[in-house]
PDB file of C-alpha atoms and ligand atoms in Angstrom:
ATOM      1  CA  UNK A   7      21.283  67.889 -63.390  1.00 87.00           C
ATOM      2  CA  UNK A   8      20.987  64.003 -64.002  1.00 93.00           C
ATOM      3  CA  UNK A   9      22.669  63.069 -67.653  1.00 95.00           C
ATOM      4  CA  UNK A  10      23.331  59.619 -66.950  1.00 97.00           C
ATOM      5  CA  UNK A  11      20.247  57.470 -66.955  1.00 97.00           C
ATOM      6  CA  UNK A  12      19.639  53.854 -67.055  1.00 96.00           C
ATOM      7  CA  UNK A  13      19.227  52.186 -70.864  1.00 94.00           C
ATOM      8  CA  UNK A  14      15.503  51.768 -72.367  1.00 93.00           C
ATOM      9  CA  UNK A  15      16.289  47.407 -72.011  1.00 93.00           C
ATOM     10  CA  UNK A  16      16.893  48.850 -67.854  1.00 95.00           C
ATOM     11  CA  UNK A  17      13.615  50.696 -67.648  1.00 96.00           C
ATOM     12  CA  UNK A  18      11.367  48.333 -69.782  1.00 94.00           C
ATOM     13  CA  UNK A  19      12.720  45.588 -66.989  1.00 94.00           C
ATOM     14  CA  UNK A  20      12.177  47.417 -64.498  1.00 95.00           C
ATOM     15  CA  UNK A  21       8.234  48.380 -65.586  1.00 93.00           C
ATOM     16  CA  UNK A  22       7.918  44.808 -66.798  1.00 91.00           C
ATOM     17  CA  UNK A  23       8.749  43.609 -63.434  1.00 92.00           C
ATOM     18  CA  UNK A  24      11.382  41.094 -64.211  1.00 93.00           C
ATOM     19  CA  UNK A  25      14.341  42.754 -62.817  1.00 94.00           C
ATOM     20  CA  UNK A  26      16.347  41.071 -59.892  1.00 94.00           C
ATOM     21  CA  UNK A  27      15.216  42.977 -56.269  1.00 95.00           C
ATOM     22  CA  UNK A  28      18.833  44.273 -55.903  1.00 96.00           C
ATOM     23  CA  UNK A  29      18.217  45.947 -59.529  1.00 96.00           C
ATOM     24  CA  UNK A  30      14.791  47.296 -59.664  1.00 96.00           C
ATOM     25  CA  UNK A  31      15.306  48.618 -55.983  1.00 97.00           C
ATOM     26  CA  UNK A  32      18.301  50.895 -57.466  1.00 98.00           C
ATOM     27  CA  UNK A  33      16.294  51.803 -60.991  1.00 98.00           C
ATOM     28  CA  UNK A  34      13.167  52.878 -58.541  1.00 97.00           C
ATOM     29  CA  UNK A  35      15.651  55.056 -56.448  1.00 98.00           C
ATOM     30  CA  UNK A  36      16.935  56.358 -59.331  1.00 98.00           C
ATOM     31  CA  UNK A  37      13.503  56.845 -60.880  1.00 97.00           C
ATOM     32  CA  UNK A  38      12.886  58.951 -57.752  1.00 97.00           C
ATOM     33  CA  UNK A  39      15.017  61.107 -58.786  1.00 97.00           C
ATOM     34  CA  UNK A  40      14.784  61.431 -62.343  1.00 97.00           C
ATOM     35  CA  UNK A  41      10.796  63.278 -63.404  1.00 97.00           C
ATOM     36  CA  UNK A  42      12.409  61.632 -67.655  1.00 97.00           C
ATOM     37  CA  UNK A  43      12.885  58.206 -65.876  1.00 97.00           C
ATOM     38  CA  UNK A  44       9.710  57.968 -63.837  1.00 96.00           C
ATOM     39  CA  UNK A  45       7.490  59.358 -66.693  1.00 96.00           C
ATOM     40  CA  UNK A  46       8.878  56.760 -69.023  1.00 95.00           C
ATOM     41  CA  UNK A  47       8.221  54.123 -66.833  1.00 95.00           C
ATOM     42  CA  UNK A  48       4.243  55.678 -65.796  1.00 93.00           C
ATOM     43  CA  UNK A  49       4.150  55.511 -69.625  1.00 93.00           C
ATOM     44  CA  UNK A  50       5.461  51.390 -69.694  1.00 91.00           C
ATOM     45  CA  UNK A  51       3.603  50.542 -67.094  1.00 87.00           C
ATOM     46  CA  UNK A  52       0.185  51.946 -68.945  1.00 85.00           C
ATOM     47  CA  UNK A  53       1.206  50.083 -71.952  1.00 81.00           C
ATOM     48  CA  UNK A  54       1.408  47.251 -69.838  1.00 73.00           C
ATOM     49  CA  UNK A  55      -1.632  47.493 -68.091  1.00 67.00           C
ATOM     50  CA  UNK A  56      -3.465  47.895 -71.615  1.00 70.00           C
ATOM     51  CA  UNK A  57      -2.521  44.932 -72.497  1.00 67.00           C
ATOM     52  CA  UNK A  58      -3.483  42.846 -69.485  1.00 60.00           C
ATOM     53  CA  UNK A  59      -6.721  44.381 -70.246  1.00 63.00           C
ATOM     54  CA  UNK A  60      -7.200  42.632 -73.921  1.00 67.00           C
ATOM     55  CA  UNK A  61      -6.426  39.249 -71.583  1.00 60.00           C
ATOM     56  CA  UNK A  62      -8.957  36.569 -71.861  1.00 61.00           C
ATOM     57  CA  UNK A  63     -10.140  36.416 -67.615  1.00 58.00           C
ATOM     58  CA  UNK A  64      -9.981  32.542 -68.215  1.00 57.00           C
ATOM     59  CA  UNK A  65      -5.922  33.051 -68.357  1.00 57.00           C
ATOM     60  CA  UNK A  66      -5.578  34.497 -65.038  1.00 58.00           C
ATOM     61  CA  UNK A  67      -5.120  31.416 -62.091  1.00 63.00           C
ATOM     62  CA  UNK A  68      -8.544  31.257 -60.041  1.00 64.00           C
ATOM     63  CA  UNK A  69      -6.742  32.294 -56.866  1.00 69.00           C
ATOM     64  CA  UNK A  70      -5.080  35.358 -59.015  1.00 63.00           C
ATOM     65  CA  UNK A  71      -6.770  38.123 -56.832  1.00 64.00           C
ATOM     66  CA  UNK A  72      -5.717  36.826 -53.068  1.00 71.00           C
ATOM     67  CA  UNK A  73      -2.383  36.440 -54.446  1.00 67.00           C
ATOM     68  CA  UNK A  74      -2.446  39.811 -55.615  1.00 62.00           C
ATOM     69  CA  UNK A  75      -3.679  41.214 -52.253  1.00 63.00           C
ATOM     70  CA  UNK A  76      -1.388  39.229 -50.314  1.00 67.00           C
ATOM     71  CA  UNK A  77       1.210  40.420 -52.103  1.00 60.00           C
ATOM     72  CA  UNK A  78      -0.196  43.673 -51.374  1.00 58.00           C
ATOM     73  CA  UNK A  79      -0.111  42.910 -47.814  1.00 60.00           C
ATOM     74  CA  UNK A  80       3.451  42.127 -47.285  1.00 58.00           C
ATOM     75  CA  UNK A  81       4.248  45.553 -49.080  1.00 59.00           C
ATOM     76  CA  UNK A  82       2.141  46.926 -47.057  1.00 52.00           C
ATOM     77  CA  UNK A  83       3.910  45.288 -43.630  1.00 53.00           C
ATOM     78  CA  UNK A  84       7.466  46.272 -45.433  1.00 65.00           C
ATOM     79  CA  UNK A  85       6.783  49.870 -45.696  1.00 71.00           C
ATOM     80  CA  UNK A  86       7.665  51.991 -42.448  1.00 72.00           C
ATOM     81  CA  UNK A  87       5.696  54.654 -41.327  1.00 81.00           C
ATOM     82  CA  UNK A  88       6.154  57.333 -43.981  1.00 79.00           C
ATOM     83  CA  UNK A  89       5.664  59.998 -40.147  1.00 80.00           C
ATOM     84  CA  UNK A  90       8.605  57.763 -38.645  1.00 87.00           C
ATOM     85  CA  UNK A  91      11.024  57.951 -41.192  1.00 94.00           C
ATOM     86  CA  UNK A  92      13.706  60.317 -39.907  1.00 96.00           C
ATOM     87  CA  UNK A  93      14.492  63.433 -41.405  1.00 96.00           C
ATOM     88  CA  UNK A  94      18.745  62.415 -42.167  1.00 97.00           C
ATOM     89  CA  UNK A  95      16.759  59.390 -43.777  1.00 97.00           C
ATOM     90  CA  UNK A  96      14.932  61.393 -46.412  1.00 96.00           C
ATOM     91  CA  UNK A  97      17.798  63.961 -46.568  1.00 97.00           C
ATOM     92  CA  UNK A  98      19.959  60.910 -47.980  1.00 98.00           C
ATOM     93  CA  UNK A  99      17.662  58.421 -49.376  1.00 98.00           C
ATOM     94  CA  UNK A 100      15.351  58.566 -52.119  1.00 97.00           C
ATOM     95  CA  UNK A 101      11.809  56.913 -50.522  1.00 96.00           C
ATOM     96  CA  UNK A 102      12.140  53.110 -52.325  1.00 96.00           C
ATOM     97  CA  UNK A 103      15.144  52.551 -50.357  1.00 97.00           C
ATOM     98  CA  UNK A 104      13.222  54.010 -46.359  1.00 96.00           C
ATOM     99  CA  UNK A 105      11.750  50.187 -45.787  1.00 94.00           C
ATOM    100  CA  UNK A 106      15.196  48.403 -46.226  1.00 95.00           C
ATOM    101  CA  UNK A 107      17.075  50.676 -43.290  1.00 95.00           C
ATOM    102  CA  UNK A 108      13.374  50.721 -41.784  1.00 93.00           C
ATOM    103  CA  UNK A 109      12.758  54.515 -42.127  1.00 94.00           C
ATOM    104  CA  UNK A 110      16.366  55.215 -40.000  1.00 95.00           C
ATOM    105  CA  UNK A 111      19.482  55.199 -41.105  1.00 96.00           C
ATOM    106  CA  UNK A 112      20.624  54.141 -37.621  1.00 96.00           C
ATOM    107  CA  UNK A 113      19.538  50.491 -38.683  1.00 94.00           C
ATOM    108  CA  UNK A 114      22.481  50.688 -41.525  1.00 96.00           C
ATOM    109  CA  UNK A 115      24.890  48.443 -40.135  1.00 96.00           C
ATOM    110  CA  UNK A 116      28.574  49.485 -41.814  1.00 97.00           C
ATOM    111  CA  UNK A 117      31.396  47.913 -42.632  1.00 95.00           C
ATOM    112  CA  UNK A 118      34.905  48.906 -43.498  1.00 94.00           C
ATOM    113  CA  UNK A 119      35.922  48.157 -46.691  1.00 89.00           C
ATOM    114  CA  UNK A 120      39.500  49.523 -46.728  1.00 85.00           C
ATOM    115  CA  UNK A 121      40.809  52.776 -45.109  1.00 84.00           C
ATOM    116  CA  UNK A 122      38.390  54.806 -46.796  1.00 93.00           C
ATOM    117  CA  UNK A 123      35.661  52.772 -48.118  1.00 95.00           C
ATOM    118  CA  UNK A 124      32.929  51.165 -46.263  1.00 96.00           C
ATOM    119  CA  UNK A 125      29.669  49.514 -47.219  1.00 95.00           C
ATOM    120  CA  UNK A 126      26.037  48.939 -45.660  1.00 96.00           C
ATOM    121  CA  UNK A 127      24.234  45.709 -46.826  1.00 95.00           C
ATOM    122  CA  UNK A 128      20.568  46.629 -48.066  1.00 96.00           C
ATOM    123  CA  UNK A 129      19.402  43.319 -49.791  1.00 95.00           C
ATOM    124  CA  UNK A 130      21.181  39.662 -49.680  1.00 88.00           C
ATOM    125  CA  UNK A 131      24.239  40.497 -47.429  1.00 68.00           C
ATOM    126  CA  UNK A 132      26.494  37.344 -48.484  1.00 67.00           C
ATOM    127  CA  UNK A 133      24.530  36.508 -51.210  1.00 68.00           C
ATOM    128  CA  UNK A 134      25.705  36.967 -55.151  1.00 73.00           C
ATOM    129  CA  UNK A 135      22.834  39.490 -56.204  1.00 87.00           C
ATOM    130  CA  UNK A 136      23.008  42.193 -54.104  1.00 94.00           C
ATOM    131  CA  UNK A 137      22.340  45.844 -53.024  1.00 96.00           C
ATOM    132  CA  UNK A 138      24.218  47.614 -50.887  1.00 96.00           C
ATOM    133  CA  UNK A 139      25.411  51.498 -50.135  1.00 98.00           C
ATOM    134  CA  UNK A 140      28.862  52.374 -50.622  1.00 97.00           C
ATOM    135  CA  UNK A 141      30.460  54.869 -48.667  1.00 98.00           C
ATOM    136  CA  UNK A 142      34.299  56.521 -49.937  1.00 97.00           C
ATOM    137  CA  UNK A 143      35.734  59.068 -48.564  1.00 97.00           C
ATOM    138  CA  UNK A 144      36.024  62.367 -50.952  1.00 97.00           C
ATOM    139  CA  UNK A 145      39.459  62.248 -52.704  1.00 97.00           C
ATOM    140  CA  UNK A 146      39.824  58.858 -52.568  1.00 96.00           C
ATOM    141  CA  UNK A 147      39.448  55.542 -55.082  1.00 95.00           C
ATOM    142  CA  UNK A 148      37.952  52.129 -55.165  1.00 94.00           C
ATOM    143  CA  UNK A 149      40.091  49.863 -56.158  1.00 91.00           C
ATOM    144  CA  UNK A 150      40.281  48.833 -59.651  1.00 94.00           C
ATOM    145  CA  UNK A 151      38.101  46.107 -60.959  1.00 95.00           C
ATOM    146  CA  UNK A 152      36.346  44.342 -63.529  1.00 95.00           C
ATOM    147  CA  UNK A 153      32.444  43.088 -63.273  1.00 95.00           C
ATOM    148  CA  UNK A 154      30.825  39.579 -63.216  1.00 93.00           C
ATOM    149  CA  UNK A 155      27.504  40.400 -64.284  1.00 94.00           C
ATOM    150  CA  UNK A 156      26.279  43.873 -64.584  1.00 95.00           C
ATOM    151  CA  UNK A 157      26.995  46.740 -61.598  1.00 96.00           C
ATOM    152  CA  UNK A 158      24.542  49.445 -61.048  1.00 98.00           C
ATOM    153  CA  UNK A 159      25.675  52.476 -59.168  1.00 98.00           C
ATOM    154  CA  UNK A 160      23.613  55.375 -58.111  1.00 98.00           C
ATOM    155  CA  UNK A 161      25.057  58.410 -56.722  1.00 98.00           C
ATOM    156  CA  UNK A 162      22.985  59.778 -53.684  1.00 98.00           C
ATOM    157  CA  UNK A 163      25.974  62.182 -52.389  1.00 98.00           C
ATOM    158  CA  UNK A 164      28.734  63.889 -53.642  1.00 98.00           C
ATOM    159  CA  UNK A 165      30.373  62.207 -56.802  1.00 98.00           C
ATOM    160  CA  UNK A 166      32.421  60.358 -58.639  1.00 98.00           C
ATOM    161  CA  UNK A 167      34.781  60.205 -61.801  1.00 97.00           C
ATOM    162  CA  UNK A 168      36.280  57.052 -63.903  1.00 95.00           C
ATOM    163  CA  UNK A 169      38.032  57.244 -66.731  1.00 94.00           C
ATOM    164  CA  UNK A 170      35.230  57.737 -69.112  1.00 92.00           C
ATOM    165  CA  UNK A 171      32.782  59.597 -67.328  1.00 96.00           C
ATOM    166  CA  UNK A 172      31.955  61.525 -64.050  1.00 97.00           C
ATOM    167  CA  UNK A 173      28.369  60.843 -61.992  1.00 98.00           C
ATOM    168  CA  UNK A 174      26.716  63.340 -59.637  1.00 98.00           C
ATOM    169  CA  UNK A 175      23.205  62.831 -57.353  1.00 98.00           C
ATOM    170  CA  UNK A 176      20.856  61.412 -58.968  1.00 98.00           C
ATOM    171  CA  UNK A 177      23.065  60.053 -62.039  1.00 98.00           C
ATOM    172  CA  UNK A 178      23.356  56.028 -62.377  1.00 98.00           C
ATOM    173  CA  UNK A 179      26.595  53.872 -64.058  1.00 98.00           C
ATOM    174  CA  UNK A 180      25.422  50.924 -65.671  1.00 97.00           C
ATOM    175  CA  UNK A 181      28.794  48.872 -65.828  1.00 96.00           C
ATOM    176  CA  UNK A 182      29.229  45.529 -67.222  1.00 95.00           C
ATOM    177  CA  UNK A 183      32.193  42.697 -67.439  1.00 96.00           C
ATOM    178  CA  UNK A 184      33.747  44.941 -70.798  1.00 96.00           C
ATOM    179  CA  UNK A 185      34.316  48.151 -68.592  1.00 96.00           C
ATOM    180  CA  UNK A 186      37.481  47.634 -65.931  1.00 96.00           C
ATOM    181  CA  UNK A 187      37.759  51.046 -64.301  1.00 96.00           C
ATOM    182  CA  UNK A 188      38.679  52.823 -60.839  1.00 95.00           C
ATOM    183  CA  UNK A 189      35.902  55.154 -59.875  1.00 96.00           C
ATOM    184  CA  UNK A 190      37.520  57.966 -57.753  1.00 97.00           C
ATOM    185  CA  UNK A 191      35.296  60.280 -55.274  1.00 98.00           C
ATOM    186  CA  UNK A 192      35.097  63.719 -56.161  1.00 97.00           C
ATOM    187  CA  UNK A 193      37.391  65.843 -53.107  1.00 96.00           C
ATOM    188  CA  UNK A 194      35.109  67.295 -50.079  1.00 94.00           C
ATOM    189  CA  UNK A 195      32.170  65.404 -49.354  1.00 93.00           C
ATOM    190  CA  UNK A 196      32.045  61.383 -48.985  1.00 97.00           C
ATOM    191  CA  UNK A 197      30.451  60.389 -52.290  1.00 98.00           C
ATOM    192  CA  UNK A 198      27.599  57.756 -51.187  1.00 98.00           C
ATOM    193  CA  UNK A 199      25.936  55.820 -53.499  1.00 98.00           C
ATOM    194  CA  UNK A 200      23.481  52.907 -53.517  1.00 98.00           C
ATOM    195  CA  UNK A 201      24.802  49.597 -55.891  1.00 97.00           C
ATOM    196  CA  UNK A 202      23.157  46.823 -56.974  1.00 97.00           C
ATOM    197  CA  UNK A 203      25.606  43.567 -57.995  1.00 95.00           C
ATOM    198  CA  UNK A 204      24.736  40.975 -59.969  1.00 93.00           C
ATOM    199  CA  UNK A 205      27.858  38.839 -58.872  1.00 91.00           C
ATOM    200  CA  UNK A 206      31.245  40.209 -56.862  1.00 89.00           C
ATOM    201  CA  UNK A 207      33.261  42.700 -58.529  1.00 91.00           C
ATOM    202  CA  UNK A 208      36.665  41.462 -59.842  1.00 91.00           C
ATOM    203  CA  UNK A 209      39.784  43.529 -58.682  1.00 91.00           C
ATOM    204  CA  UNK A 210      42.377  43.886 -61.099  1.00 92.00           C
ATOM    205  CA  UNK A 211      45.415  46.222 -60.017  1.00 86.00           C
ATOM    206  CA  UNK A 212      48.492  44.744 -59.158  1.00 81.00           C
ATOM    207  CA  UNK A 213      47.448  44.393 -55.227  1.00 74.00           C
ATOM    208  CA  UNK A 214      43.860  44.149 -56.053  1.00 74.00           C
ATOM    209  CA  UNK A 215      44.273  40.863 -58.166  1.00 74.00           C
ATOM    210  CA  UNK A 216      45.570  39.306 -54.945  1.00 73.00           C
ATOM    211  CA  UNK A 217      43.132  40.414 -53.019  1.00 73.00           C
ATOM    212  CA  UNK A 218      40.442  38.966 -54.504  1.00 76.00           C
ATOM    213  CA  UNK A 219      40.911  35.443 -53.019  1.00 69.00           C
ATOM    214  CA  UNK A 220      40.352  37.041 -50.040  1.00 65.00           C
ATOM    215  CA  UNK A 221      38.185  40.001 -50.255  1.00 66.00           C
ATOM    216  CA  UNK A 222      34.525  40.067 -51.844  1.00 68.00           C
ATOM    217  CA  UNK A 223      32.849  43.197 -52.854  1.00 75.00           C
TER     218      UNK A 223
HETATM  219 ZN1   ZN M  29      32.516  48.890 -61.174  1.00 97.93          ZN
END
């Protein structure tokens, strides 16, 4: 059962459209898996679309409607073949996230992290705002850290505990720069999860403070 979901200020930004890719791509997975979360943003979204209605058609740019369908068009050219998309693929990831590993998770390319973690760019590899999965082995920790900007982590496999809360499939951590914690993977299976970054995390256990001039996740 999910019983962490993302805040109403997440969900209106996300219908609204004017959440970072990194962050709407993890609130749509999320949404994927949540019926609450996807009514309440079918319900937004109508609000929204009610009031672009009550526009005055003067307001919209004359060449509004090919931007609109060439916009529609590169969606259209990002999305895999919903046939082609493997069945490990759907078995792991909710369908927003099949066009970034191109309907395969073959096309995840990942790296290792530590001895137990590892991580598979998604969105922005190198960049500051960025999606990525994160793979830990069951048992084990990430180190402890701090955030730059806001962290959102949704659990797609097995799960994971901090200090103040556990998260299983389907539930999402909203963390921030006033939460330092060391989320630890549940024993048994690797807890994966899909995390969007709004800048690097900052480590802060004894060892992890000096790694940070050398290691950004
Ligand atoms: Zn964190």
């Amino acid at each position: 059962m999910i019983t962490h979901r993302p805040s109403s200020e997440l969900i209106l930004g996300y219908a609204a459209g004017s959440l970072a890719e990194p962050a709407a791509l993890v609130v749509a997975a999320h949404a994927a898996l949540c019926p609450e979360t996807a009514a309440e943003i079918r319900r937004l979204e109508g609000l929204g679309g009610s009031l672009l209605g009550t526009l005055d058609p003067a307001s919209l740019r004359a060449d509004a409607l090919e931007r609109t369908l060439a916009m529609l068009d590169q969606d259209a050219a990002a999305a895999p073949d919903i046939a082609a998309v493997t069945a490990e693929t759907r078995a792991l990831l909710p369908s927003p996230v099949w066009p970034y590993v191109k309907g395969d998770l073959r096309h995840l390319e990942w790296r290792r992290r530590g001895p137990q973690i590892e991580t598979a760019a998604l969105i922005g590899d190198g960049k500051a705002q960025r999606a990525f999965l994160l793979r830990v082995k069951g048992g084990h920790a990430v180190p402890r850290h701090t955030h730059r900007g806001t962290e959102l982590t949704l659990v797609l496999q097995g799960a994971f505990c901090d200090a103040a809360n556990c998260f299983a499939p389907g539930d999402i951590q909203v963390a921030d720069p006033t939460i330092d914690h060391q989320p630890v993977a549940q024993r048994g299976k690797d807890c994966i999860c899909l995390v969007a970054l709004e800048a690097p995390i900052w480590f802060t256990g004894p060892i992890g403070r000096l790694a940070n001039h050398f290691v950004k996740l």
